[in-house]
Amino acid sequence: MSVNDTSINKIESNILNSIQQLRKVAKERGIDGMLTVNKHTTFEHRAIQRVNQEKIKQQQNLESIVMRANNFCDDVTSENIDPDWLGAFMSMAKDISGLHMQTLWGQIFALELSHSGSFSVKSLRTLNQMTQREAQMFQVACNLSSQVGHDSNRKIVLNCQNNSKSFLLFNKPQFKSINLGRHKLPYSSFLTLSDLGLIHHNELEMVNLPLDKDLPISYGKETLTMKVKNRSSRMKYYRFTNIGDELAKLIPHESKGEYFAELTSHLHNAFHF
């Protein structure tokens, strides 16, 4: 057999696999009537079957999410859940079939029952749009996030600067930002999360920090207490949006030692520990 024959056979095999996959999906979704040339049923009959199949699948999804929510519930006094929120939740949750995503939706349901208003409908819509791959990107971003000061908002610190000599042109310090790509958050992933409305697109800067007050920073279970070196000390960061902060509640933080070491090194540029 020649190389060309081998290539042709591979192409034919891929086409055959595609046909098999098409028929499998079409059968599962109840839209394979014309493929199977079924002369014993009408479009109307097949439409009714398809709708029934979808309703059964949606019922399975909702019951699976409720079962997972039950695992997160405790004996804390529950609050009355907003009926409009519940309607929006069920409308979106009924089509969540992935086990990992069902667990997240179960967590949301349980948290909303114990603390009404924990998740906005906007957050639900954002989560509903996210693919499994995007959820993994968000997990990475959460693992690189810190809480600075007494603000509960999450931030991804980029660099810390002490520009006390910046008025001297030739002594102007050069500050490199943390390379987030080295920590599995390349710029393309950041743009995706920004487009989803989870992280603000622009860099922000923390300036005019008080000299005489402690500034705590928390990274996972690690908490550092710092003081600024001088009035020119500043911190640059990406900030999570309100939606990002809400959804981050669902993500267990996994501390990354290499990233924390690099973060600490940057903090030393502008802060005393």
Short mmCIF file of C-alpha atoms in Angstrom, two decimals:
data_model
loop_
_atom_site.label_atom_id
_atom_site.label_comp_id
_atom_site.label_asym_id
_atom_site.label_seq_id
_atom_site.Cartn_x
_atom_site.Cartn_y
_atom_site.Cartn_z
CA MET A 1 0.00 0.00 0.00
CA SER A 2 1.35 3.42 -0.97
CA VAL A 3 1.54 6.49 1.21
CA ASN A 4 -1.32 8.03 -0.81
CA ASP A 5 -3.49 4.94 -0.25
CA THR A 6 -2.83 5.19 3.49
CA SER A 7 -3.85 8.87 3.50
CA ILE A 8 -7.06 8.10 1.61
CA ASN A 9 -7.94 5.32 4.05
CA LYS A 10 -7.38 7.67 7.00
CA ILE A 11 -9.67 10.28 5.41
CA GLU A 12 -12.35 7.65 4.73
CA SER A 13 -12.04 6.45 8.32
CA ASN A 14 -12.50 10.01 9.63
CA ILE A 15 -15.56 10.53 7.42
CA LEU A 16 -17.06 7.27 8.64
CA ASN A 17 -16.41 8.27 12.26
CA SER A 18 -18.01 11.64 11.61
CA ILE A 19 -21.10 9.94 10.16
CA GLN A 20 -21.34 7.64 13.15
CA GLN A 21 -20.96 10.58 15.52
CA LEU A 22 -23.61 12.56 13.62
CA ARG A 23 -26.08 9.69 13.82
CA LYS A 24 -25.36 9.16 17.51
CA VAL A 25 -25.97 12.83 18.36
CA ALA A 26 -29.02 13.02 16.10
CA LYS A 27 -30.55 9.95 17.72
CA GLU A 28 -29.88 11.25 21.24
CA ARG A 29 -31.54 14.56 20.34
CA GLY A 30 -34.46 12.97 18.51
CA ILE A 31 -33.65 14.57 15.13
CA ASP A 32 -32.58 11.48 13.17
CA GLY A 33 -35.93 10.82 11.44
CA MET A 34 -34.80 11.64 7.89
CA LEU A 35 -31.44 9.92 8.38
CA THR A 36 -33.10 6.63 9.28
CA VAL A 37 -35.80 7.07 6.61
CA ASN A 38 -38.46 6.09 9.13
CA LYS A 39 -41.66 5.86 7.09
CA HIS A 40 -43.77 4.79 10.04
CA THR A 41 -43.70 8.14 11.87
CA THR A 42 -44.56 11.71 10.96
CA PHE A 43 -42.68 14.94 11.69
CA GLU A 44 -45.34 15.72 14.28
CA HIS A 45 -44.84 12.40 16.04
CA ARG A 46 -41.05 12.78 16.04
CA ALA A 47 -41.33 16.37 17.32
CA ILE A 48 -43.39 15.19 20.29
CA GLN A 49 -40.83 12.46 20.99
CA ARG A 50 -37.97 14.97 20.81
CA VAL A 51 -39.66 17.42 23.19
CA ASN A 52 -40.35 14.58 25.63
CA GLN A 53 -36.70 13.47 25.44
CA GLU A 54 -35.53 17.02 26.16
CA LYS A 55 -37.91 17.37 29.11
CA ILE A 56 -36.73 14.06 30.58
CA LYS A 57 -33.08 15.13 30.24
CA GLN A 58 -33.83 18.52 31.80
CA GLN A 59 -35.59 16.83 34.68
CA GLN A 60 -32.56 14.61 35.23
CA ASN A 61 -30.27 17.66 35.21
CA LEU A 62 -32.37 19.58 37.74
CA GLU A 63 -32.68 16.61 40.09
CA SER A 64 -28.94 15.97 39.86
CA ILE A 65 -28.22 19.62 40.77
CA VAL A 66 -30.65 19.47 43.70
CA MET A 67 -28.94 16.31 44.93
CA ARG A 68 -25.56 18.07 44.80
CA ALA A 69 -27.01 21.13 46.53
CA ASN A 70 -28.18 18.86 49.33
CA ASN A 71 -24.54 17.89 49.95
CA PHE A 72 -23.64 21.55 50.57
CA CYS A 73 -26.61 22.43 52.79
CA ASP A 74 -26.27 22.59 56.58
CA ASP A 75 -28.49 23.37 59.56
CA VAL A 76 -28.02 27.15 59.26
CA THR A 77 -31.34 28.98 59.27
CA SER A 78 -32.50 29.32 55.68
CA GLU A 79 -33.84 32.48 54.06
CA ASN A 80 -36.77 32.84 51.70
CA ILE A 81 -35.42 32.56 48.20
CA ASP A 82 -36.46 35.21 45.70
CA PRO A 83 -39.03 33.62 43.31
CA ASP A 84 -37.72 35.57 40.29
CA TRP A 85 -34.16 34.45 41.07
CA LEU A 86 -35.36 30.85 41.45
CA GLY A 87 -37.19 31.03 38.12
CA ALA A 88 -34.04 32.30 36.36
CA PHE A 89 -31.93 29.66 38.12
CA MET A 90 -34.15 26.76 37.02
CA SER A 91 -34.46 28.11 33.49
CA MET A 92 -30.67 27.98 33.08
CA ALA A 93 -29.84 25.01 35.31
CA LYS A 94 -32.13 22.61 33.46
CA ASP A 95 -29.67 22.44 30.54
CA ILE A 96 -26.51 21.90 32.66
CA SER A 97 -25.50 18.29 32.08
CA GLY A 98 -21.75 18.23 32.84
CA LEU A 99 -21.05 16.76 36.28
CA HIS A 100 -18.48 19.42 37.25
CA MET A 101 -20.78 22.27 36.24
CA GLN A 102 -23.73 20.62 37.99
CA THR A 103 -21.68 20.65 41.20
CA LEU A 104 -21.07 24.41 40.82
CA TRP A 105 -24.77 25.05 40.24
CA GLY A 106 -25.56 22.90 43.28
CA GLN A 107 -23.18 25.04 45.38
CA ILE A 108 -24.89 28.21 44.16
CA PHE A 109 -28.33 26.86 45.06
CA ALA A 110 -27.19 25.86 48.55
CA LEU A 111 -25.47 29.20 49.21
CA GLU A 112 -28.45 31.18 47.98
CA LEU A 113 -30.74 29.24 50.32
CA SER A 114 -28.56 30.07 53.32
CA HIS A 115 -27.63 33.63 52.27
CA SER A 116 -30.16 35.11 49.88
CA GLY A 117 -28.58 37.54 47.41
CA SER A 118 -25.20 35.80 47.31
CA PHE A 119 -25.39 35.40 43.54
CA SER A 120 -26.93 37.81 41.06
CA VAL A 121 -28.82 36.68 37.98
CA LYS A 122 -25.98 38.27 35.97
CA SER A 123 -23.56 35.84 37.63
CA LEU A 124 -25.84 32.94 36.73
CA ARG A 125 -25.94 34.05 33.10
CA THR A 126 -22.15 34.37 32.99
CA LEU A 127 -21.68 30.90 34.49
CA ASN A 128 -24.26 29.55 32.05
CA GLN A 129 -22.20 30.85 29.13
CA MET A 130 -18.91 29.41 30.37
CA THR A 131 -17.46 26.28 28.84
CA GLN A 132 -15.53 23.72 30.86
CA ARG A 133 -12.30 25.14 29.40
CA GLU A 134 -13.22 28.68 30.45
CA ALA A 135 -14.12 27.44 33.93
CA GLN A 136 -10.61 25.96 34.17
CA MET A 137 -9.10 29.32 33.13
CA PHE A 138 -11.10 30.98 35.89
CA GLN A 139 -9.82 28.41 38.38
CA VAL A 140 -6.24 29.41 37.45
CA ALA A 141 -7.07 33.11 37.86
CA CYS A 142 -8.58 32.45 41.30
CA ASN A 143 -5.42 30.57 42.31
CA LEU A 144 -3.35 33.68 41.46
CA SER A 145 -5.63 36.14 43.24
CA SER A 146 -5.05 37.93 46.54
CA GLN A 147 -7.05 40.17 48.83
CA VAL A 148 -5.30 43.42 49.70
CA GLY A 149 -6.15 45.56 52.69
CA HIS A 150 -9.62 45.16 54.16
CA ASP A 151 -11.25 44.97 50.75
CA SER A 152 -12.80 41.58 50.00
CA ASN A 153 -12.38 42.16 46.26
CA ARG A 154 -9.92 39.80 44.56
CA LYS A 155 -6.88 41.17 42.77
CA ILE A 156 -4.12 39.63 40.68
CA VAL A 157 -1.01 41.61 41.63
CA LEU A 158 1.20 42.48 38.66
CA ASN A 159 4.03 44.43 40.29
CA CYS A 160 4.93 46.70 43.18
CA GLN A 161 6.96 49.86 42.67
CA ASN A 162 8.93 52.33 44.73
CA ASN A 163 9.52 55.35 42.50
CA SER A 164 11.37 57.52 45.01
CA LYS A 165 14.15 58.17 42.49
CA SER A 166 12.01 58.39 39.39
CA PHE A 167 12.68 62.16 39.09
CA LEU A 168 16.22 61.28 38.08
CA LEU A 169 16.04 60.28 34.44
CA PHE A 170 19.04 57.95 34.48
CA ASN A 171 18.14 56.39 37.82
CA LYS A 172 14.51 55.70 36.95
CA PRO A 173 13.85 52.16 38.18
CA GLN A 174 12.55 49.56 35.80
CA PHE A 175 9.84 47.31 37.20
CA LYS A 176 8.90 44.12 35.44
CA SER A 177 5.49 42.65 36.01
CA ILE A 178 4.92 39.08 37.12
CA ASN A 179 4.74 36.90 34.02
CA LEU A 180 1.29 35.35 34.51
CA GLY A 181 1.87 33.10 31.49
CA ARG A 182 4.52 31.25 33.51
CA HIS A 183 1.78 30.47 35.99
CA LYS A 184 -0.68 29.11 33.39
CA LEU A 185 -2.59 32.33 32.79
CA PRO A 186 -1.41 33.59 29.38
CA TYR A 187 -2.73 36.87 28.07
CA SER A 188 -5.15 35.06 25.76
CA SER A 189 -6.80 33.44 28.79
CA PHE A 190 -6.95 36.81 30.56
CA LEU A 191 -8.71 38.32 27.54
CA THR A 192 -11.22 35.47 27.53
CA LEU A 193 -12.01 36.02 31.22
CA SER A 194 -12.24 39.76 30.63
CA ASP A 195 -14.67 39.24 27.73
CA LEU A 196 -16.80 37.07 30.03
CA GLY A 197 -16.96 39.96 32.49
CA LEU A 198 -15.00 38.21 35.24
CA ILE A 199 -11.91 40.46 35.38
CA HIS A 200 -11.59 44.16 34.53
CA HIS A 201 -9.62 44.60 31.33
CA ASN A 202 -7.44 47.55 32.40
CA GLU A 203 -4.59 47.55 34.88
CA LEU A 204 -5.37 49.44 38.07
CA GLU A 205 -2.93 51.09 40.46
CA MET A 206 -3.02 51.47 44.24
CA VAL A 207 -1.34 54.74 45.22
CA ASN A 208 -1.18 57.20 48.14
CA LEU A 209 -1.04 54.37 50.66
CA PRO A 210 -0.83 55.51 54.31
CA LEU A 211 2.66 55.34 55.82
CA ASP A 212 1.58 54.65 59.38
CA LYS A 213 -0.96 51.88 58.83
CA ASP A 214 -0.55 48.16 58.34
CA LEU A 215 -1.61 46.79 54.99
CA PRO A 216 -2.52 43.09 55.10
CA ILE A 217 -2.45 40.93 52.00
CA SER A 218 -3.96 37.46 51.94
CA TYR A 219 -3.03 34.77 49.45
CA GLY A 220 -4.90 31.57 50.20
CA LYS A 221 -4.06 30.66 53.79
CA GLU A 222 -1.02 32.96 53.81
CA THR A 223 -1.42 36.45 55.29
CA LEU A 224 1.35 39.05 55.24
CA THR A 225 1.28 42.34 57.15
CA MET A 226 3.13 45.12 55.35
CA LYS A 227 3.87 48.83 55.56
CA VAL A 228 4.75 51.03 52.62
CA LYS A 229 8.37 52.12 52.31
CA ASN A 230 7.51 55.69 51.31
CA ARG A 231 4.80 57.77 49.67
CA SER A 232 5.88 56.73 46.19
CA SER A 233 5.16 53.06 46.87
CA ARG A 234 2.43 51.67 44.62
CA MET A 235 0.91 48.42 43.47
CA LYS A 236 -0.42 47.50 40.03
CA TYR A 237 -3.02 44.78 39.63
CA TYR A 238 -5.94 43.34 37.70
CA ARG A 239 -9.19 43.44 39.63
CA PHE A 240 -12.02 40.91 39.55
CA THR A 241 -15.45 42.29 38.68
CA ASN A 242 -18.41 41.88 41.03
CA ILE A 243 -19.47 38.86 38.98
CA GLY A 244 -15.95 37.43 39.20
CA ASP A 245 -15.95 37.90 42.97
CA GLU A 246 -19.32 36.16 43.30
CA LEU A 247 -18.30 33.16 41.22
CA ALA A 248 -14.90 32.95 42.93
CA LYS A 249 -16.77 31.86 46.09
CA LEU A 250 -17.36 28.54 44.34
CA ILE A 251 -13.69 27.88 43.59
CA PRO A 252 -11.53 26.29 46.30
CA HIS A 253 -8.21 28.16 46.38
CA GLU A 254 -5.13 26.11 45.52
CA SER A 255 -2.00 27.97 46.61
CA LYS A 256 0.90 27.90 44.15
CA GLY A 257 4.27 28.02 45.92
CA GLU A 258 6.27 29.26 42.93
CA TYR A 259 3.81 32.08 42.29
CA PHE A 260 3.69 33.08 45.97
CA ALA A 261 7.49 33.28 46.07
CA GLU A 262 7.49 35.58 43.04
CA LEU A 263 4.65 37.66 44.51
CA THR A 264 6.55 38.08 47.78
CA SER A 265 9.66 39.17 45.88
CA HIS A 266 7.66 41.89 44.12
CA LEU A 267 6.07 43.06 47.34
CA HIS A 268 9.55 43.66 48.79
CA ASN A 269 10.07 46.36 46.14
CA ALA A 270 7.60 48.68 47.82
CA PHE A 271 6.79 47.32 51.26
CA HIS A 272 8.38 46.44 54.59
CA PHE A 273 7.26 43.19 56.20
#
